Short mmCIF file of C-alpha atoms in Angstrom, two decimals:
data_model
loop_
_atom_site.label_atom_id
_atom_site.label_comp_id
_atom_site.label_asym_id
_atom_site.label_seq_id
_atom_site.Cartn_x
_atom_site.Cartn_y
_atom_site.Cartn_z
CA UNK A 1 25.27 -44.29 50.53
CA UNK A 2 28.39 -46.44 50.26
CA UNK A 3 30.07 -43.66 48.26
CA UNK A 4 29.36 -41.15 51.02
CA UNK A 5 30.82 -43.54 53.62
CA UNK A 6 33.93 -44.03 51.49
CA UNK A 7 34.23 -40.26 51.00
CA UNK A 8 33.96 -39.72 54.74
CA UNK A 9 36.56 -42.37 55.42
CA UNK A 10 38.79 -40.80 52.77
CA UNK A 11 38.39 -37.40 54.41
CA UNK A 12 39.20 -38.86 57.78
CA UNK A 13 42.31 -40.57 56.46
CA UNK A 14 43.40 -37.38 54.69
CA UNK A 15 42.91 -35.45 57.92
CA UNK A 16 44.96 -38.00 59.80
CA UNK A 17 47.74 -37.78 57.22
CA UNK A 18 47.61 -33.95 57.36
CA UNK A 19 47.81 -34.06 61.13
CA UNK A 20 50.80 -36.39 61.20
CA UNK A 21 52.65 -34.84 58.26
CA UNK A 22 52.07 -31.12 59.01
CA UNK A 23 50.82 -30.54 62.52
CA UNK A 24 53.22 -33.08 63.98
CA UNK A 25 56.41 -31.27 62.91
CA UNK A 26 54.93 -27.92 63.99
CA UNK A 27 54.18 -29.25 67.45
CA UNK A 28 57.67 -30.72 67.58
CA UNK A 29 59.14 -27.30 66.68
CA UNK A 30 57.12 -25.61 69.45
CA UNK A 31 58.25 -28.22 71.93
CA UNK A 32 61.89 -27.76 70.89
CA UNK A 33 61.55 -23.99 71.13
CA UNK A 34 60.01 -24.18 74.60
CA UNK A 35 62.69 -26.63 75.66
CA UNK A 36 65.37 -24.22 74.48
CA UNK A 37 63.77 -21.36 76.43
CA UNK A 38 63.64 -23.44 79.60
CA UNK A 39 67.26 -24.45 79.12
CA UNK A 40 68.25 -20.79 78.84
CA UNK A 41 66.28 -19.94 81.97
CA UNK A 42 68.02 -22.78 83.78
CA UNK A 43 71.34 -21.34 82.58
CA UNK A 44 70.34 -17.92 83.92
CA UNK A 45 69.43 -19.46 87.28
CA UNK A 46 72.74 -21.32 87.42
CA UNK A 47 74.75 -18.14 86.72
CA UNK A 48 72.66 -16.16 89.21
CA UNK A 49 73.31 -18.68 91.99
CA UNK A 50 77.04 -18.89 91.23
CA UNK A 51 77.38 -15.10 91.39
CA UNK A 52 75.57 -15.00 94.71
CA UNK A 53 77.70 -17.82 96.13
CA UNK A 54 81.15 -17.22 94.64
CA UNK A 55 81.55 -13.57 93.61
CA UNK A 56 84.41 -11.87 95.44
CA UNK A 57 82.01 -9.51 97.24
CA UNK A 58 78.49 -10.04 98.52
CA UNK A 59 75.93 -8.73 96.04
CA UNK A 60 72.27 -7.81 96.41
CA UNK A 61 70.00 -10.29 94.63
CA UNK A 62 67.50 -7.59 93.70
CA UNK A 63 70.26 -5.54 92.05
CA UNK A 64 71.34 -8.57 90.01
CA UNK A 65 67.80 -9.22 88.78
CA UNK A 66 67.28 -5.53 87.96
CA UNK A 67 70.54 -5.42 85.99
CA UNK A 68 69.54 -8.55 84.07
CA UNK A 69 66.14 -7.05 83.18
CA UNK A 70 67.74 -3.78 82.10
CA UNK A 71 70.30 -5.63 79.99
CA UNK A 72 67.56 -7.65 78.29
CA UNK A 73 65.59 -4.52 77.36
CA UNK A 74 68.55 -2.35 76.36
CA UNK A 75 69.76 -5.09 74.01
CA UNK A 76 66.64 -4.57 71.87
CA UNK A 77 67.18 -0.97 70.77
CA UNK A 78 68.44 2.34 72.24
CA UNK A 79 64.98 3.37 73.50
CA UNK A 80 63.74 0.25 75.33
CA UNK A 81 64.74 0.20 78.98
CA UNK A 82 63.81 -0.73 82.53
CA UNK A 83 62.75 2.08 84.87
CA UNK A 84 63.32 1.54 88.56
CA UNK A 85 60.58 2.85 90.87
CA UNK A 86 62.57 6.09 91.31
CA UNK A 87 63.20 6.49 87.57
CA UNK A 88 59.54 5.82 86.82
CA UNK A 89 58.50 8.50 89.31
CA UNK A 90 61.02 10.95 87.78
CA UNK A 91 59.62 10.26 84.29
CA UNK A 92 56.06 10.98 85.45
CA UNK A 93 57.25 14.29 86.91
CA UNK A 94 59.11 15.14 83.68
CA UNK A 95 55.99 14.76 81.54
CA UNK A 96 54.35 17.32 83.81
CA UNK A 97 57.12 19.81 82.96
CA UNK A 98 59.27 20.08 86.11
CA UNK A 99 62.27 17.93 87.01
CA UNK A 100 65.86 18.07 88.22
CA UNK A 101 69.02 17.72 86.14
CA UNK A 102 71.07 19.37 83.40
CA UNK A 103 68.37 19.83 80.77
CA UNK A 104 69.65 17.59 77.98
CA UNK A 105 68.07 14.74 76.07
CA UNK A 106 70.61 11.99 75.39
CA UNK A 107 70.77 8.69 73.55
CA UNK A 108 73.42 6.01 73.13
CA UNK A 109 75.29 5.18 69.94
CA UNK A 110 77.71 2.24 69.91
CA UNK A 111 78.47 2.72 73.59
CA UNK A 112 78.85 6.51 73.41
CA UNK A 113 76.41 8.98 74.99
CA UNK A 114 75.20 11.45 72.35
CA UNK A 115 73.32 14.67 73.03
CA UNK A 116 70.06 14.74 71.08
CA UNK A 117 69.36 18.30 72.16
CA UNK A 118 69.81 20.74 75.03
CA UNK A 119 66.55 22.24 76.28
CA UNK A 120 66.04 26.00 76.11
CA UNK A 121 67.02 27.98 79.19
CA UNK A 122 68.47 25.00 81.09
CA UNK A 123 71.96 24.66 82.63
CA UNK A 124 73.14 22.57 79.66
CA UNK A 125 71.89 25.18 77.21
CA UNK A 126 73.50 28.01 79.17
CA UNK A 127 76.79 26.07 79.25
CA UNK A 128 76.82 25.87 75.45
CA UNK A 129 76.03 22.17 74.94
CA UNK A 130 75.01 21.42 71.35
CA UNK A 131 73.03 18.76 69.54
CA UNK A 132 75.42 16.07 68.32
CA UNK A 133 77.94 16.47 71.17
CA UNK A 134 79.33 13.23 72.63
CA UNK A 135 79.80 12.98 76.40
CA UNK A 136 82.75 10.69 77.16
CA UNK A 137 83.44 11.32 80.86
CA UNK A 138 81.57 12.60 83.93
CA UNK A 139 83.79 14.03 86.67
CA UNK A 140 86.70 12.16 85.13
CA UNK A 141 84.94 8.77 84.99
CA UNK A 142 84.47 7.19 81.56
CA UNK A 143 80.95 6.43 80.34
CA UNK A 144 82.06 3.87 77.76
CA UNK A 145 80.67 0.44 78.60
CA UNK A 146 77.82 1.72 80.78
CA UNK A 147 74.15 1.33 79.92
CA UNK A 148 72.31 4.51 79.01
CA UNK A 149 70.43 4.47 82.33
CA UNK A 150 73.69 4.15 84.26
CA UNK A 151 75.18 7.05 82.30
CA UNK A 152 72.09 9.19 82.94
CA UNK A 153 72.31 8.39 86.67
CA UNK A 154 75.88 9.71 86.66
CA UNK A 155 74.64 12.96 85.10
CA UNK A 156 72.04 13.39 87.81
CA UNK A 157 72.75 14.79 91.24
CA UNK A 158 71.60 17.25 93.91
CA UNK A 159 70.33 20.62 92.73
CA UNK A 160 73.14 23.18 93.02
CA UNK A 161 75.96 20.64 92.69
CA UNK A 162 78.65 21.00 90.03
CA UNK A 163 79.37 18.41 87.36
CA UNK A 164 82.32 18.37 84.94
CA UNK A 165 81.57 16.60 81.67
CA UNK A 166 84.08 15.87 78.92
CA UNK A 167 82.75 16.60 75.45
CA UNK A 168 83.82 15.53 71.97
CA UNK A 169 82.41 17.85 69.30
CA UNK A 170 82.62 17.58 65.53
CA UNK A 171 84.94 20.26 64.16
CA UNK A 172 86.85 20.60 67.46
CA UNK A 173 90.19 18.79 67.45
CA UNK A 174 90.47 17.92 71.13
CA UNK A 175 87.95 16.86 73.81
CA UNK A 176 87.12 19.66 76.25
CA UNK A 177 85.55 19.94 79.69
CA UNK A 178 82.30 21.76 80.46
CA UNK A 179 81.30 22.75 83.98
CA UNK A 180 77.55 22.71 84.68
CA UNK A 181 75.63 23.44 87.87
CA UNK A 182 72.66 21.10 88.25
CA UNK A 183 69.32 22.80 88.72
CA UNK A 184 65.61 22.11 88.87
CA UNK A 185 64.40 22.11 85.29
CA UNK A 186 61.12 23.94 84.89
CA UNK A 187 60.15 23.96 81.28
CA UNK A 188 57.61 26.14 79.57
CA UNK A 189 56.73 23.70 76.84
CA UNK A 190 55.86 26.41 74.30
CA UNK A 191 56.27 30.19 74.03
CA UNK A 192 55.06 32.78 71.54
CA UNK A 193 56.44 36.11 70.38
CA UNK A 194 56.10 38.41 67.41
CA UNK A 195 58.85 39.38 65.00
CA UNK A 196 57.30 42.18 63.03
CA UNK A 197 53.93 40.78 61.96
CA UNK A 198 55.13 37.18 62.06
CA UNK A 199 54.29 35.08 65.12
CA UNK A 200 57.06 32.72 66.24
CA UNK A 201 55.87 29.69 68.22
CA UNK A 202 58.81 28.03 69.99
CA UNK A 203 57.97 24.47 71.14
CA UNK A 204 60.76 23.07 73.32
CA UNK A 205 59.22 19.74 74.37
CA UNK A 206 56.00 17.76 74.14
CA UNK A 207 54.61 17.35 77.64
CA UNK A 208 51.05 17.72 78.88
CA UNK A 209 51.38 21.53 78.82
CA UNK A 210 52.48 21.88 75.19
CA UNK A 211 49.24 22.43 73.28
CA UNK A 212 47.79 24.72 75.97
CA UNK A 213 50.97 26.83 76.16
CA UNK A 214 51.13 27.11 72.37
CA UNK A 215 47.47 27.93 71.71
CA UNK A 216 47.29 30.45 74.58
CA UNK A 217 50.50 32.14 73.40
CA UNK A 218 49.25 32.31 69.82
CA UNK A 219 45.97 33.88 70.94
CA UNK A 220 47.83 36.54 72.97
CA UNK A 221 50.09 37.49 70.07
CA UNK A 222 47.19 37.63 67.60
CA UNK A 223 45.34 39.98 69.95
CA UNK A 224 48.46 42.14 70.41
CA UNK A 225 48.78 42.50 66.61
CA UNK A 226 45.16 43.58 66.34
CA UNK A 227 43.65 40.42 64.92
CA UNK A 228 44.56 37.61 62.54
CA UNK A 229 44.10 39.90 59.54
CA UNK A 230 47.30 41.70 60.60
CA UNK A 231 49.32 38.49 60.98
CA UNK A 232 51.59 37.69 58.03
CA UNK A 233 52.22 34.08 59.06
CA UNK A 234 53.43 31.61 61.66
CA UNK A 235 56.90 30.16 62.30
CA UNK A 236 56.76 26.91 64.30
CA UNK A 237 60.23 26.46 65.78
CA UNK A 238 60.91 22.79 66.64
CA UNK A 239 64.70 23.00 66.67
CA UNK A 240 66.39 20.99 69.45
CA UNK A 241 63.01 19.62 70.53
CA UNK A 242 63.69 16.02 71.66
CA UNK A 243 60.03 14.96 71.50
CA UNK A 244 57.79 13.64 74.26
CA UNK A 245 54.12 12.70 74.37
CA UNK A 246 52.60 11.37 71.16
CA UNK A 247 49.13 12.77 71.93
CA UNK A 248 50.58 16.28 72.23
CA UNK A 249 52.31 15.96 68.85
CA UNK A 250 48.95 14.99 67.39
CA UNK A 251 47.19 17.97 69.02
CA UNK A 252 49.83 20.43 67.78
CA UNK A 253 49.60 19.03 64.24
CA UNK A 254 45.79 19.07 64.34
CA UNK A 255 45.88 22.72 65.42
CA UNK A 256 46.94 23.74 61.89
CA UNK A 257 45.25 21.06 59.75
CA UNK A 258 41.63 21.03 58.58
CA UNK A 259 41.50 17.36 57.65
CA UNK A 260 43.52 14.31 56.62
CA UNK A 261 45.81 11.87 58.34
CA UNK A 262 48.29 13.14 60.93
CA UNK A 263 50.23 9.98 61.71
CA UNK A 264 49.88 6.22 61.60
CA UNK A 265 51.51 3.69 63.88
CA UNK A 266 52.21 0.09 62.88
CA UNK A 267 53.07 -2.56 65.42
CA UNK A 268 54.24 -6.13 65.14
CA UNK A 269 50.74 -7.41 64.35
CA UNK A 270 48.77 -5.84 61.46
CA UNK A 271 45.71 -5.57 63.69
CA UNK A 272 47.55 -3.19 66.01
CA UNK A 273 47.95 -0.49 63.35
CA UNK A 274 46.31 2.85 64.09
CA UNK A 275 45.66 6.00 62.07
CA UNK A 276 44.91 9.41 63.53
CA UNK A 277 43.09 12.02 61.45
CA UNK A 278 42.80 15.77 61.90
CA UNK A 279 39.56 17.47 62.86
CA UNK A 280 38.30 20.68 61.25
CA UNK A 281 39.77 23.93 62.55
CA UNK A 282 43.02 25.79 61.83
CA UNK A 283 44.26 28.11 64.59
CA UNK A 284 46.30 30.04 62.00
CA UNK A 285 43.28 30.44 59.68
CA UNK A 286 45.26 29.37 56.63
CA UNK A 287 48.08 31.90 57.10
CA UNK A 288 51.49 30.86 55.63
CA UNK A 289 53.56 28.62 57.90
CA UNK A 290 57.23 27.69 58.18
CA UNK A 291 58.47 24.86 60.41
CA UNK A 292 62.06 25.07 61.63
CA UNK A 293 63.91 21.80 62.37
CA UNK A 294 67.50 20.63 62.92
CA UNK A 295 69.42 17.56 64.01
CA UNK A 296 68.07 17.95 67.54
CA UNK A 297 64.43 17.70 66.41
CA UNK A 298 63.34 14.17 67.27
CA UNK A 299 60.35 11.87 67.70
CA UNK A 300 57.21 13.94 68.36
CA UNK A 301 58.83 16.94 66.63
CA UNK A 302 59.27 14.84 63.51
CA UNK A 303 55.63 13.76 63.61
CA UNK A 304 54.53 17.41 63.52
CA UNK A 305 57.04 18.45 60.85
CA UNK A 306 56.22 15.41 58.70
CA UNK A 307 52.46 15.91 58.94
CA UNK A 308 52.55 19.62 58.04
CA UNK A 309 55.05 18.94 55.24
CA UNK A 310 53.09 16.07 53.68
CA UNK A 311 49.87 18.12 53.67
CA UNK A 312 51.74 21.08 52.13
CA UNK A 313 50.52 23.16 55.07
CA UNK A 314 54.00 24.42 55.91
CA UNK A 315 57.42 24.82 54.35
CA UNK A 316 60.04 22.95 56.39
CA UNK A 317 63.30 24.87 56.75
CA UNK A 318 66.60 24.02 58.46
CA UNK A 319 68.60 20.80 58.51
CA UNK A 320 67.68 17.09 58.58
CA UNK A 321 66.02 15.95 61.80
CA UNK A 322 67.26 13.25 64.18
CA UNK A 323 65.37 10.28 62.72
CA UNK A 324 63.60 8.62 65.67
CA UNK A 325 60.55 6.99 64.11
CA UNK A 326 59.59 4.51 66.81
CA UNK A 327 56.93 4.53 69.52
CA UNK A 328 57.69 3.56 73.11
CA UNK A 329 54.96 2.31 75.42
CA UNK A 330 55.54 2.73 79.15
CA UNK A 331 54.14 -0.31 80.98
CA UNK A 332 53.79 -0.19 84.77
CA UNK A 333 55.26 -3.15 86.66
CA UNK A 334 54.27 -4.71 89.97
CA UNK A 335 57.35 -3.29 91.72
CA UNK A 336 56.20 0.34 91.06
CA UNK A 337 58.83 0.43 88.37
CA UNK A 338 58.03 0.48 84.66
CA UNK A 339 59.20 -0.89 81.36
CA UNK A 340 59.75 1.35 78.35
CA UNK A 341 59.29 -0.88 75.30
CA UNK A 342 59.37 -0.05 71.60
CA UNK A 343 56.01 -1.32 70.35
CA UNK A 344 55.50 0.36 66.97
CA UNK A 345 56.92 2.49 64.19
CA UNK A 346 55.19 5.66 63.12
CA UNK A 347 54.65 6.90 59.60
CA UNK A 348 53.85 10.30 58.12
CA UNK A 349 50.62 10.83 56.12
CA UNK A 350 52.38 9.92 52.87
CA UNK A 351 53.36 6.55 54.37
CA UNK A 352 57.07 7.26 54.82
CA UNK A 353 58.96 6.09 57.87
CA UNK A 354 61.28 8.58 59.55
CA UNK A 355 63.27 5.91 61.39
CA UNK A 356 67.01 6.52 60.93
CA UNK A 357 66.30 8.88 57.99
CA UNK A 358 64.69 11.89 59.64
CA UNK A 359 62.61 14.62 58.02
CA UNK A 360 64.40 16.33 55.15
CA UNK A 361 63.67 20.07 54.98
CA UNK A 362 62.15 21.59 51.86
CA UNK A 363 64.82 24.29 52.08
CA UNK A 364 68.17 23.42 53.67
CA UNK A 365 69.44 26.33 55.77
CA UNK A 366 72.52 25.81 57.93
CA UNK A 367 72.97 27.79 61.12
CA UNK A 368 76.35 29.55 60.82
CA UNK A 369 78.67 28.89 63.78
CA UNK A 370 78.88 31.71 66.25
CA UNK A 371 82.12 33.64 65.98
CA UNK A 372 83.34 34.72 69.42
CA UNK A 373 83.89 38.44 69.76
CA UNK A 374 87.22 39.60 71.19
CA UNK A 375 86.80 41.43 74.48
CA UNK A 376 88.94 44.35 73.36
CA UNK A 377 87.24 44.69 69.98
CA UNK A 378 86.12 48.25 69.44
CA UNK A 379 82.50 48.88 68.64
CA UNK A 380 81.85 49.92 65.06
CA UNK A 381 81.45 53.64 64.62
CA UNK A 382 77.94 54.77 63.74
CA UNK A 383 77.70 55.79 60.09
CA UNK A 384 77.11 59.51 59.50
CA UNK A 385 74.56 60.56 56.91
CA UNK A 386 73.44 63.82 55.29
CA UNK A 387 70.77 64.22 57.95
CA UNK A 388 73.47 64.35 60.65
CA UNK A 389 75.18 67.39 59.12
CA UNK A 390 74.56 70.73 60.79
CA UNK A 391 72.19 72.93 58.79
CA UNK A 392 71.19 70.15 56.32
CA UNK A 393 68.04 70.73 54.28
CA UNK A 394 64.82 68.93 55.16
CA UNK A 395 63.08 66.56 52.74
CA UNK A 396 60.15 68.57 51.33
CA UNK A 397 58.58 65.77 49.25
CA UNK A 398 57.19 63.74 52.17
CA UNK A 399 54.58 64.47 54.80
CA UNK A 400 55.37 63.97 58.47
CA UNK A 401 53.33 60.73 58.49
CA UNK A 402 55.22 59.43 55.45
CA UNK A 403 58.56 60.21 57.05
CA UNK A 404 57.48 58.42 60.25
CA UNK A 405 56.46 55.40 58.13
CA UNK A 406 59.88 55.33 56.45
CA UNK A 407 61.61 55.54 59.85
CA UNK A 408 59.47 52.64 61.14
CA UNK A 409 60.35 50.54 58.09
CA UNK A 410 64.03 51.36 58.54
CA UNK A 411 63.90 50.28 62.20
CA UNK A 412 62.17 47.04 61.17
CA UNK A 413 64.93 46.39 58.61
CA UNK A 414 67.60 47.02 61.27
CA UNK A 415 65.83 44.62 63.65
CA UNK A 416 65.73 42.02 60.86
CA UNK A 417 69.46 42.48 60.29
CA UNK A 418 70.13 41.99 64.01
CA UNK A 419 67.98 38.84 64.02
CA UNK A 420 69.99 37.59 61.04
CA UNK A 421 73.16 37.88 63.13
CA UNK A 422 71.60 36.29 66.22
CA UNK A 423 69.63 33.47 64.57
CA UNK A 424 70.09 33.09 60.83
CA UNK A 425 67.64 30.19 60.44
CA UNK A 426 64.84 32.04 62.21
CA UNK A 427 65.59 35.19 60.22
CA UNK A 428 65.34 33.16 57.00
CA UNK A 429 61.98 31.74 58.13
CA UNK A 430 60.59 35.19 58.95
CA UNK A 431 61.73 36.56 55.59
CA UNK A 432 60.12 33.58 53.86
CA UNK A 433 56.82 34.24 55.67
CA UNK A 434 56.97 37.86 54.59
CA UNK A 435 57.44 36.82 50.97
CA UNK A 436 54.64 34.25 51.10
CA UNK A 437 52.31 36.79 52.71
CA UNK A 438 53.09 39.38 50.04
CA UNK A 439 52.30 36.88 47.28
CA UNK A 440 49.05 35.83 48.99
CA UNK A 441 47.91 39.47 49.31
CA UNK A 442 48.64 40.14 45.65
CA UNK A 443 46.44 37.26 44.49
#
């Protein structure tokens, strides 16, 4: 019994020593840390009061607090920010697919405003803005030194008003001005069309209309071609798609995958990690797929491209994507504003992070720069052939149906050549689908 008492006393003494030697310093560190935080808050309060009392002009206290909050968030990374009640309302409208502005997605790099991508059919797209452009001035006022939200506010304005932005573009020696008329941006998140027997799905953004627009468009084109058996393959065009809703990226990926992981997100704490898996069902029924990406493909676009690439469901063609591999959570605040905070990184099924690296295409295909055509350039003369000569002999080795088939194939080849001039990357993707389909039929 005495031994047990001694053991208990020994355990108690050891616990006391552990508490004083280990827990004590930890508690002291917490106390010092909290003291430092309170000192910094006191410093903030001191500066706040001095500005209110001594600044050369009277300032609004609410504006000061809002600027401080925005500065705190924007110091974390380019995608964390404070949304005023108006900005929060505008963001909710944007995810529904209709909003006012120029139609460009922008980010900030070392104080400069960089265009991630212009959106299809918007004023910025019509004005010739390109992914990678830097906007240095708005109506003659420099953007350098402004927060991203302040710069975006300068780009906004009444529908129908003109804005002059100064652009610096790689490969162009001098900055140049671009005039854009602001408009209400109404986006169709996804469209579908057929090029020959290949269906091209163009996804411009990921809002709450994306999956529905895409699946409905695909169904229409399949019906127009007479059924999936007549479809050679699918081109999913994600070029200049700046991203959007994570759940829509998951739905679009799941549309073409039968099983397996789509994406995983990992937060600060290991317990916050999540994995999303595909459910059975492939809208394309296993037909060959090509995904088109470029430097304007970001965020949700990269989730889709990465998932289809890792599962070998599609060949990725184009140029390296933007490289935004982080997840932002929008948290409502009591003031009807909101806070956009980076809360996790996302990873492709193979476990690779896209952050700052982007998705590398399986086949690198550059889009040749457009060469402006001189206004006085004469149209090329049509080439004359034997068939154009008066009194030429007919071809007696082919039936009328066979000759019509040859003419149809020739027209298809001419259309393909025109597409190659208009959009070389898309033309390459369609040709690749045709080759893959031919190989699949021969097996």
